[in-house]
Tab-separated table of N, CA and C in Angstrom:
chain	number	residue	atom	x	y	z
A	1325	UNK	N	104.994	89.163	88.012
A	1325	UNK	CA	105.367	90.495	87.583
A	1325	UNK	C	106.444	91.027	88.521
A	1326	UNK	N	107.742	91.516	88.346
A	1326	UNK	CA	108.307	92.175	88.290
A	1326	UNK	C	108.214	93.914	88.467
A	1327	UNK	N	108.571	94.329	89.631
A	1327	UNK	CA	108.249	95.775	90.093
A	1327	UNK	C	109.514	96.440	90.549
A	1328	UNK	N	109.582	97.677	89.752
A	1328	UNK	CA	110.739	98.520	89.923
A	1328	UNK	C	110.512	100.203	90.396
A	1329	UNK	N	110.924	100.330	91.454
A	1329	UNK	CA	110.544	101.269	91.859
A	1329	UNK	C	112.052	102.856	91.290
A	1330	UNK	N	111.896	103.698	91.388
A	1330	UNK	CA	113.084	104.791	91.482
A	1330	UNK	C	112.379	105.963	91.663
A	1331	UNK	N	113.274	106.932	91.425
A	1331	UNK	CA	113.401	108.485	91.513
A	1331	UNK	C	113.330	108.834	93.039
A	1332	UNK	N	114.230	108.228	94.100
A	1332	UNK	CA	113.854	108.906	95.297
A	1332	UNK	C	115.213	109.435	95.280
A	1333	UNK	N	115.524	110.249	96.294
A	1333	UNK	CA	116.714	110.607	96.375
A	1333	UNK	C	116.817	111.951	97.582
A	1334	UNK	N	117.483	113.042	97.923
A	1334	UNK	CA	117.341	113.771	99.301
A	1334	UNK	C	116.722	115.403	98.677
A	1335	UNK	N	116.266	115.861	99.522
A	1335	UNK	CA	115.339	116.807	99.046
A	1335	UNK	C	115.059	117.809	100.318
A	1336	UNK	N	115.096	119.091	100.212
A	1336	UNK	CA	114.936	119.577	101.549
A	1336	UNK	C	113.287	120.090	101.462
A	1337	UNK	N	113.011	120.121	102.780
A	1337	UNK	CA	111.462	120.420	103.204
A	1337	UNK	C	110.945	121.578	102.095
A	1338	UNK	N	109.474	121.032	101.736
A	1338	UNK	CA	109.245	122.049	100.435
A	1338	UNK	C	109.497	121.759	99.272
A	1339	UNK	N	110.298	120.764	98.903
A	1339	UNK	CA	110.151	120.223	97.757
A	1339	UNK	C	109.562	119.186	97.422
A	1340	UNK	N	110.008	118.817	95.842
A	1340	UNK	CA	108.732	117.870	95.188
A	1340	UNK	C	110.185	116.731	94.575
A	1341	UNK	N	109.264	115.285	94.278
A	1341	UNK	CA	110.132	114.403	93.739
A	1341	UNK	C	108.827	113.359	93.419
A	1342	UNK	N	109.247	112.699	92.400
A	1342	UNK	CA	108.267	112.015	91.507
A	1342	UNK	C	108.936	110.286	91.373
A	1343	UNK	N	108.315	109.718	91.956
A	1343	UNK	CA	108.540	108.494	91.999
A	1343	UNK	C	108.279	107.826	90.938
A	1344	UNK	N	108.667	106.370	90.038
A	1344	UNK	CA	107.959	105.639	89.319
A	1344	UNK	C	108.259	104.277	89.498
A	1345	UNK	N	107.045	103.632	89.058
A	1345	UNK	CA	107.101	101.922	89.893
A	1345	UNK	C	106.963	100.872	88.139
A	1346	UNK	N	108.256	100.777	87.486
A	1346	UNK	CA	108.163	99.844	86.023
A	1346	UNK	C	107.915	98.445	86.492
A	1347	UNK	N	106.660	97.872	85.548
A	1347	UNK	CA	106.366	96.408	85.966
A	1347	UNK	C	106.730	96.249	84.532
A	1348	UNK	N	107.799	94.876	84.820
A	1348	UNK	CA	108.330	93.464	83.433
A	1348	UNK	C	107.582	92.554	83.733
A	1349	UNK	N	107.512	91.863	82.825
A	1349	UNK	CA	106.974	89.812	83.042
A	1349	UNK	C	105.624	90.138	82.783
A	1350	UNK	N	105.042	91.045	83.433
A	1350	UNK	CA	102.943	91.027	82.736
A	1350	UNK	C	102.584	92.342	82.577
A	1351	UNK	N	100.982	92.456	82.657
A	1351	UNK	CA	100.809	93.793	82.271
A	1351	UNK	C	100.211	93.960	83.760
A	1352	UNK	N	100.151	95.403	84.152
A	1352	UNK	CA	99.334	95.678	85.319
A	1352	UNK	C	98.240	96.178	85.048
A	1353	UNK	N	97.499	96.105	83.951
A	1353	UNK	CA	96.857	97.205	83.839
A	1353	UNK	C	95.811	96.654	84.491
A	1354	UNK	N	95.215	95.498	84.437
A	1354	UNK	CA	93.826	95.196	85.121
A	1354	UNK	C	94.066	95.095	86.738
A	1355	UNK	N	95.065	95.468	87.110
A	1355	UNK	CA	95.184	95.230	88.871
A	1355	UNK	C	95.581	96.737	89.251
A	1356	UNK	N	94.941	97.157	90.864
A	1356	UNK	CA	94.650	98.152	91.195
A	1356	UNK	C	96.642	98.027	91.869
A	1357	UNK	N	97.259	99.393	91.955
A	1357	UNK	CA	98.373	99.648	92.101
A	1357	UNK	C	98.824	100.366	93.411
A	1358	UNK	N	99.550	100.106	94.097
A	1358	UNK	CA	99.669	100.623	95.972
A	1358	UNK	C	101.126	101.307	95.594
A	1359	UNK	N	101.047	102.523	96.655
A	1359	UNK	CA	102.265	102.483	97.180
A	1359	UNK	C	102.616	102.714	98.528
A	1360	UNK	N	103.370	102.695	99.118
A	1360	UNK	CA	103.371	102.768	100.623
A	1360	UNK	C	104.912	103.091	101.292
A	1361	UNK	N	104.970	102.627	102.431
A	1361	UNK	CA	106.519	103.255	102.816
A	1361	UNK	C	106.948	103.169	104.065
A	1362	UNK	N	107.972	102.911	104.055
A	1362	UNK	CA	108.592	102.148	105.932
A	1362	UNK	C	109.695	103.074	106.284
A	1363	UNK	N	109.249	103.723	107.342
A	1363	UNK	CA	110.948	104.704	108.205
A	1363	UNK	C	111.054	103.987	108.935
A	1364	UNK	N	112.458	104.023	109.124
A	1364	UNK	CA	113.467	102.801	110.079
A	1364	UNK	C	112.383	103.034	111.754
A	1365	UNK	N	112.277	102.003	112.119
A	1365	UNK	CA	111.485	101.351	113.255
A	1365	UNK	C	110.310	101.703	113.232
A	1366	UNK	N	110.152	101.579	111.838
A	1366	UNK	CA	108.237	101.827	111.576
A	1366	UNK	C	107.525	100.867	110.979
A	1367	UNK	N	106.646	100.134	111.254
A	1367	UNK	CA	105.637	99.636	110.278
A	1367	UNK	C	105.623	100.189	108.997
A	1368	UNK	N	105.460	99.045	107.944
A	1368	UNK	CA	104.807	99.819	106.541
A	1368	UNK	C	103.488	100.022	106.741
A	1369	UNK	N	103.429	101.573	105.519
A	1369	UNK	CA	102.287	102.320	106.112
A	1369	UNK	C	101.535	102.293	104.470
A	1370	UNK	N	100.272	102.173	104.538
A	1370	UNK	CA	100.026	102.852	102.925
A	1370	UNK	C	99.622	104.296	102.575
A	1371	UNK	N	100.084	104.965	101.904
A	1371	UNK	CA	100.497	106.123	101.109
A	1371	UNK	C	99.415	106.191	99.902
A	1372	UNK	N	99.032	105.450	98.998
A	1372	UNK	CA	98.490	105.923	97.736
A	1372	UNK	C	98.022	104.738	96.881
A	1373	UNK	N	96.911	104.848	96.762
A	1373	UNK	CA	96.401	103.334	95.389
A	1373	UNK	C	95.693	104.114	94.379
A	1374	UNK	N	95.444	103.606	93.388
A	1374	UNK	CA	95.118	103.420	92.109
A	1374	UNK	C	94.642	102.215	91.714
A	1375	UNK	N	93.481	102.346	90.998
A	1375	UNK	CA	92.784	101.045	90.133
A	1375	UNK	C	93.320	101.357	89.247
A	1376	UNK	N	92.758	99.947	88.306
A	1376	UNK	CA	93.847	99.420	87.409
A	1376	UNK	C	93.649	100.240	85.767
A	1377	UNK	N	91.977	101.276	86.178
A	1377	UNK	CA	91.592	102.005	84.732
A	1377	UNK	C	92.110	103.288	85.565
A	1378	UNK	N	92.612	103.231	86.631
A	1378	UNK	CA	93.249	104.931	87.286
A	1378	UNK	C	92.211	106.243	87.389
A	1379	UNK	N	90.796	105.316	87.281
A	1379	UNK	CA	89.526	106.096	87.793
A	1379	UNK	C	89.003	106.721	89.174
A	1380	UNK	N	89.959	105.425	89.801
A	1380	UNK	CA	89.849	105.374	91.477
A	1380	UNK	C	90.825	105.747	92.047
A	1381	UNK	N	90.852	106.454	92.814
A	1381	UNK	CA	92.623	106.708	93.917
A	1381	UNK	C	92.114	106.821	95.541
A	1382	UNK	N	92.952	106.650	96.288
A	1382	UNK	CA	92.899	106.717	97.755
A	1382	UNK	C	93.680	107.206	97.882
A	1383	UNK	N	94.322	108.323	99.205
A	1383	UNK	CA	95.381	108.446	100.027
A	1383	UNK	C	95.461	108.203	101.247
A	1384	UNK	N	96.615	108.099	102.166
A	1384	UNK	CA	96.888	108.329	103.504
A	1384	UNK	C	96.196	109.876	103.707
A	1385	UNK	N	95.603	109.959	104.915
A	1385	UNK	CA	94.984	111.608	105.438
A	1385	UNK	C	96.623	112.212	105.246
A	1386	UNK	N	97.879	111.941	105.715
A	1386	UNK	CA	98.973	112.491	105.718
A	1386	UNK	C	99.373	113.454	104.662
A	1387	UNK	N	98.970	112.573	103.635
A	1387	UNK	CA	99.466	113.115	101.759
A	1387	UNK	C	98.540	113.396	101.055
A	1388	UNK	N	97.173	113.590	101.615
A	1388	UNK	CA	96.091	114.110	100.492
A	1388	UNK	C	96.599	116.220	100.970
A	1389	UNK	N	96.111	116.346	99.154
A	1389	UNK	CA	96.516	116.809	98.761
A	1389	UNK	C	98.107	117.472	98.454
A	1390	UNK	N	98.679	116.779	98.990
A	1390	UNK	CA	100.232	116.912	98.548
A	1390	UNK	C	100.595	116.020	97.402
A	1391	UNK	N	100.107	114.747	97.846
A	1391	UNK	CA	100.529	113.557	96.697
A	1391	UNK	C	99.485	112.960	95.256
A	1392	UNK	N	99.929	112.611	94.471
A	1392	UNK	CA	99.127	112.437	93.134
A	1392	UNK	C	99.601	110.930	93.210
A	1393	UNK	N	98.843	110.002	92.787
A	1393	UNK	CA	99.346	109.005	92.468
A	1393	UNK	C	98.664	108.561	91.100
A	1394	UNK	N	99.520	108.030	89.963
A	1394	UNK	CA	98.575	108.219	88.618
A	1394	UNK	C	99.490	106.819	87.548
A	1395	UNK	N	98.833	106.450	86.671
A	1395	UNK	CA	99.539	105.442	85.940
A	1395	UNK	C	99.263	105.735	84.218
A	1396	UNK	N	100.294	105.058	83.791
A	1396	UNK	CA	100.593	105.240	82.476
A	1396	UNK	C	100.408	103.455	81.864
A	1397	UNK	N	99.394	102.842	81.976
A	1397	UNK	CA	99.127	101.599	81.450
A	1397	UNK	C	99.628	101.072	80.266
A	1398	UNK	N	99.729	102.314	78.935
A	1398	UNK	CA	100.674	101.824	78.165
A	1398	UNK	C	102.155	101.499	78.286
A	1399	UNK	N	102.880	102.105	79.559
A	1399	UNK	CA	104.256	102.160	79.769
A	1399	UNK	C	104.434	100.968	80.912
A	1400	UNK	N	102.793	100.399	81.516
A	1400	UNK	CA	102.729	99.612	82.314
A	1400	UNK	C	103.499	100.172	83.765
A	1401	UNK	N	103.361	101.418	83.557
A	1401	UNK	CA	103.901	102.220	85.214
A	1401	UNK	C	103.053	103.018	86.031
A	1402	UNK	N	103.643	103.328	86.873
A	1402	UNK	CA	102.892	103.724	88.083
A	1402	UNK	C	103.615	104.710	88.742
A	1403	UNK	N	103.334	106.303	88.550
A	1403	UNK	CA	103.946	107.242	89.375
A	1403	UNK	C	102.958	108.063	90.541
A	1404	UNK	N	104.301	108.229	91.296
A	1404	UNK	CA	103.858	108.705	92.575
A	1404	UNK	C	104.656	110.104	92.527
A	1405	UNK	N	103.593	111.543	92.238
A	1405	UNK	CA	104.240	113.041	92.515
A	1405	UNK	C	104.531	113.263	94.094
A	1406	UNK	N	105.220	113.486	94.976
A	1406	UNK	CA	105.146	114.606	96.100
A	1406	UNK	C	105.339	115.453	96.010
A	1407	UNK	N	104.760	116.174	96.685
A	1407	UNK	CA	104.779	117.757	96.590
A	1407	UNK	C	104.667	118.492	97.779
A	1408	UNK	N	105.514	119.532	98.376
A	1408	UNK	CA	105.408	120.187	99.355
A	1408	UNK	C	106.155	118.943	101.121
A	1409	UNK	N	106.891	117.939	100.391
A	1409	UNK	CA	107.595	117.459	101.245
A	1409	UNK	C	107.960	117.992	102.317
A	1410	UNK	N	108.077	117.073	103.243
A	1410	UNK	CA	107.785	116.892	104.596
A	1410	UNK	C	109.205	116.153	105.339
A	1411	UNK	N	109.512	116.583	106.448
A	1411	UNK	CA	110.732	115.571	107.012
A	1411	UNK	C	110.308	114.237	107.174
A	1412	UNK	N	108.749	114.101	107.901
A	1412	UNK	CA	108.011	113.386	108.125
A	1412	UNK	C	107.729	112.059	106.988
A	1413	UNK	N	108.327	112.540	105.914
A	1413	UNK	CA	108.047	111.380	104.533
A	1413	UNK	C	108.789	111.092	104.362
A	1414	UNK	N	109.865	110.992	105.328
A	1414	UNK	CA	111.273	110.365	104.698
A	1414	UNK	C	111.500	109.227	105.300
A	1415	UNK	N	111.099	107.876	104.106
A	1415	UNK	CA	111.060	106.241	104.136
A	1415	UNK	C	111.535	105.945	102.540
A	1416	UNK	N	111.635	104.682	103.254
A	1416	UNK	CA	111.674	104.205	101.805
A	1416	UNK	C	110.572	104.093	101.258
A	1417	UNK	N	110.298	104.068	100.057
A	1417	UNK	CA	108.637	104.367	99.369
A	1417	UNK	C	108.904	102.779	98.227
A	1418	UNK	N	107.315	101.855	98.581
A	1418	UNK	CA	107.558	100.414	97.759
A	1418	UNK	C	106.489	100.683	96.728
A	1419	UNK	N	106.330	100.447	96.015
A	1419	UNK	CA	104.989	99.629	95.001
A	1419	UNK	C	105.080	98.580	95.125
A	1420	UNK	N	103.691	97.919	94.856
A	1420	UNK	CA	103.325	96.720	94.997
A	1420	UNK	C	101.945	96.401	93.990
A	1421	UNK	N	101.509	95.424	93.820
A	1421	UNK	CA	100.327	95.156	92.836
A	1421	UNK	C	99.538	94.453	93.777
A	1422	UNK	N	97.843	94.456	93.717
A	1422	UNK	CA	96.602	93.950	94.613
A	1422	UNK	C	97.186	92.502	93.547
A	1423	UNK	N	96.745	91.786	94.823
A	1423	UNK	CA	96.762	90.233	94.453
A	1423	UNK	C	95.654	90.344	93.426
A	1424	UNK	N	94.636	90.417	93.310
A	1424	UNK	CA	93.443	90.300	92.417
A	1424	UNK	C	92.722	91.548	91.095
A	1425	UNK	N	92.422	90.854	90.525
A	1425	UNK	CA	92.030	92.204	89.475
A	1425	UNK	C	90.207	92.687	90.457
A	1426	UNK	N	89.932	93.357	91.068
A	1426	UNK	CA	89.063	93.194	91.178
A	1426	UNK	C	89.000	94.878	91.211
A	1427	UNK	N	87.217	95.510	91.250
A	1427	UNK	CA	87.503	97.065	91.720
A	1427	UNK	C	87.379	97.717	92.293
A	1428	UNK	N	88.248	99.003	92.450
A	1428	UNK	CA	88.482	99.425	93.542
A	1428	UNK	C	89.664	99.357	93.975
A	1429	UNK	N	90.322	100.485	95.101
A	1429	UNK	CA	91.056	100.205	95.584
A	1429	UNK	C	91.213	99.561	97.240
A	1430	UNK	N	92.643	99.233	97.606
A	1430	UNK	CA	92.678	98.876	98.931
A	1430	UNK	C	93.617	99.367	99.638
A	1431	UNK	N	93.872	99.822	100.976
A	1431	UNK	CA	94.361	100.292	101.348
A	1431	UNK	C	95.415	99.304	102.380
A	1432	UNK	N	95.378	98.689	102.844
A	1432	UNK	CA	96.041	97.363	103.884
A	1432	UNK	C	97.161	97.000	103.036
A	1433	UNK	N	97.875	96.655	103.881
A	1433	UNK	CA	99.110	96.245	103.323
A	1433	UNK	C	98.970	94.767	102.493
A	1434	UNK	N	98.462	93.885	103.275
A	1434	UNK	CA	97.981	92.072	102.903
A	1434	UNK	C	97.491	91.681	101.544
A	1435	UNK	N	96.485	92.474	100.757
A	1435	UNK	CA	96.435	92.451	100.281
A	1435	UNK	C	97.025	92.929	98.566
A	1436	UNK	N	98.165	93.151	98.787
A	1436	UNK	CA	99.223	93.156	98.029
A	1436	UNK	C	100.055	92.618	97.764
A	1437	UNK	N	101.186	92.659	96.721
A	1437	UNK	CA	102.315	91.615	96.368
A	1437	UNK	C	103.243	91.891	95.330
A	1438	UNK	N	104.202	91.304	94.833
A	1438	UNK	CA	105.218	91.765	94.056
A	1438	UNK	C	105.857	93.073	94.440
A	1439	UNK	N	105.985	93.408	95.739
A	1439	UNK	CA	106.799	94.492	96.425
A	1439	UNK	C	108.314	94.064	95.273
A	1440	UNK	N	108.317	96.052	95.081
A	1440	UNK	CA	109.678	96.066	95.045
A	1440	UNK	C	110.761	96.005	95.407
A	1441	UNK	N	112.072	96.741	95.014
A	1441	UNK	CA	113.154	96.293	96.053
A	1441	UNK	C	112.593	98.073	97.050
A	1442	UNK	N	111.867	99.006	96.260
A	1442	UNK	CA	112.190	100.515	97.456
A	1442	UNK	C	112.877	101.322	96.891
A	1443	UNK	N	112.458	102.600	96.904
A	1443	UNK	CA	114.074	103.692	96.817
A	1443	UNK	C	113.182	104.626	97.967
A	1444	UNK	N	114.175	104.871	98.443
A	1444	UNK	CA	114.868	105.700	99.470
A	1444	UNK	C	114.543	107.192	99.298
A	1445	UNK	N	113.677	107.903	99.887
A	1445	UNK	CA	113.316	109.386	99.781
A	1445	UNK	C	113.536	109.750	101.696
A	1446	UNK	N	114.755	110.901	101.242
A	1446	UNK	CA	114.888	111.643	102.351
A	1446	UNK	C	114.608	113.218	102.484
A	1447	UNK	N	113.895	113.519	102.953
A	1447	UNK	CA	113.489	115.058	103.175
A	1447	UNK	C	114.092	115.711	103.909
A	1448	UNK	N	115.326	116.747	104.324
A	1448	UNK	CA	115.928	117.235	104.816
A	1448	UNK	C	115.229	118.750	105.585
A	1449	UNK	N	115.355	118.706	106.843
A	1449	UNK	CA	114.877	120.010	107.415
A	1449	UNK	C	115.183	121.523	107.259
């Protein structure tokens, strides 16, 4: 599968921007859905999952309640709302798919795969 991430772009503190992650080649729907995010000389961090019926969600303590993370299984996508942005969130933001259909979500980076290429969300002070 094939993972496409967009909608990032620059945004000053206080605002909102809505990410979406399009999977080609299969369906995602039975695999639980990550997203996460790397600022230059940072580790990737995880940000937000979703199972694959979008019953289950996790966040980073950072983005609960700021961030929604939610999927559209018929469109085979995966969006990520922010809200109330932060300078502090400005990385590039990936999706990725859990290696396994199994349930539940996970939070670790390892257990994921088909990373996208990223788009780029900058929060301006």
């Amino acid at each position: 599968v094939q993972l496409q991430a967009s909608g990032g772009g620059l945004v000053q503190a206080g605002g909102s921007l809505r990410l979406s992650c399009s999977a080609s080649g299969r369906t995602i729907s039975s695999r639980a859905m990550g997203w996460f995010r790397q600022a230059p000389g940072k580790e990737r961090e995880f940000v937000a999952a979703i199972s694959g019926s979008g019953g289950i969600t996790d966040y980073a303590d950072s983005v609960k309640g700021r961030f929604t993370i939610s999927r559209d299984n018929a469109r085979n996508t995966v969006y990520l709302q922010m809200n109330s942005l932060k300078p502090e969130d400005t990385a590039v933001y990936y999706c990725a798919a859990d290696k396994s259909a199994r349930a539940g979500v996970r939070v670790e980076v390892s257990p994921y795969e088909n990373w996208g290429q990223g788009t780029l969300v900058t929060v301006s002070s």
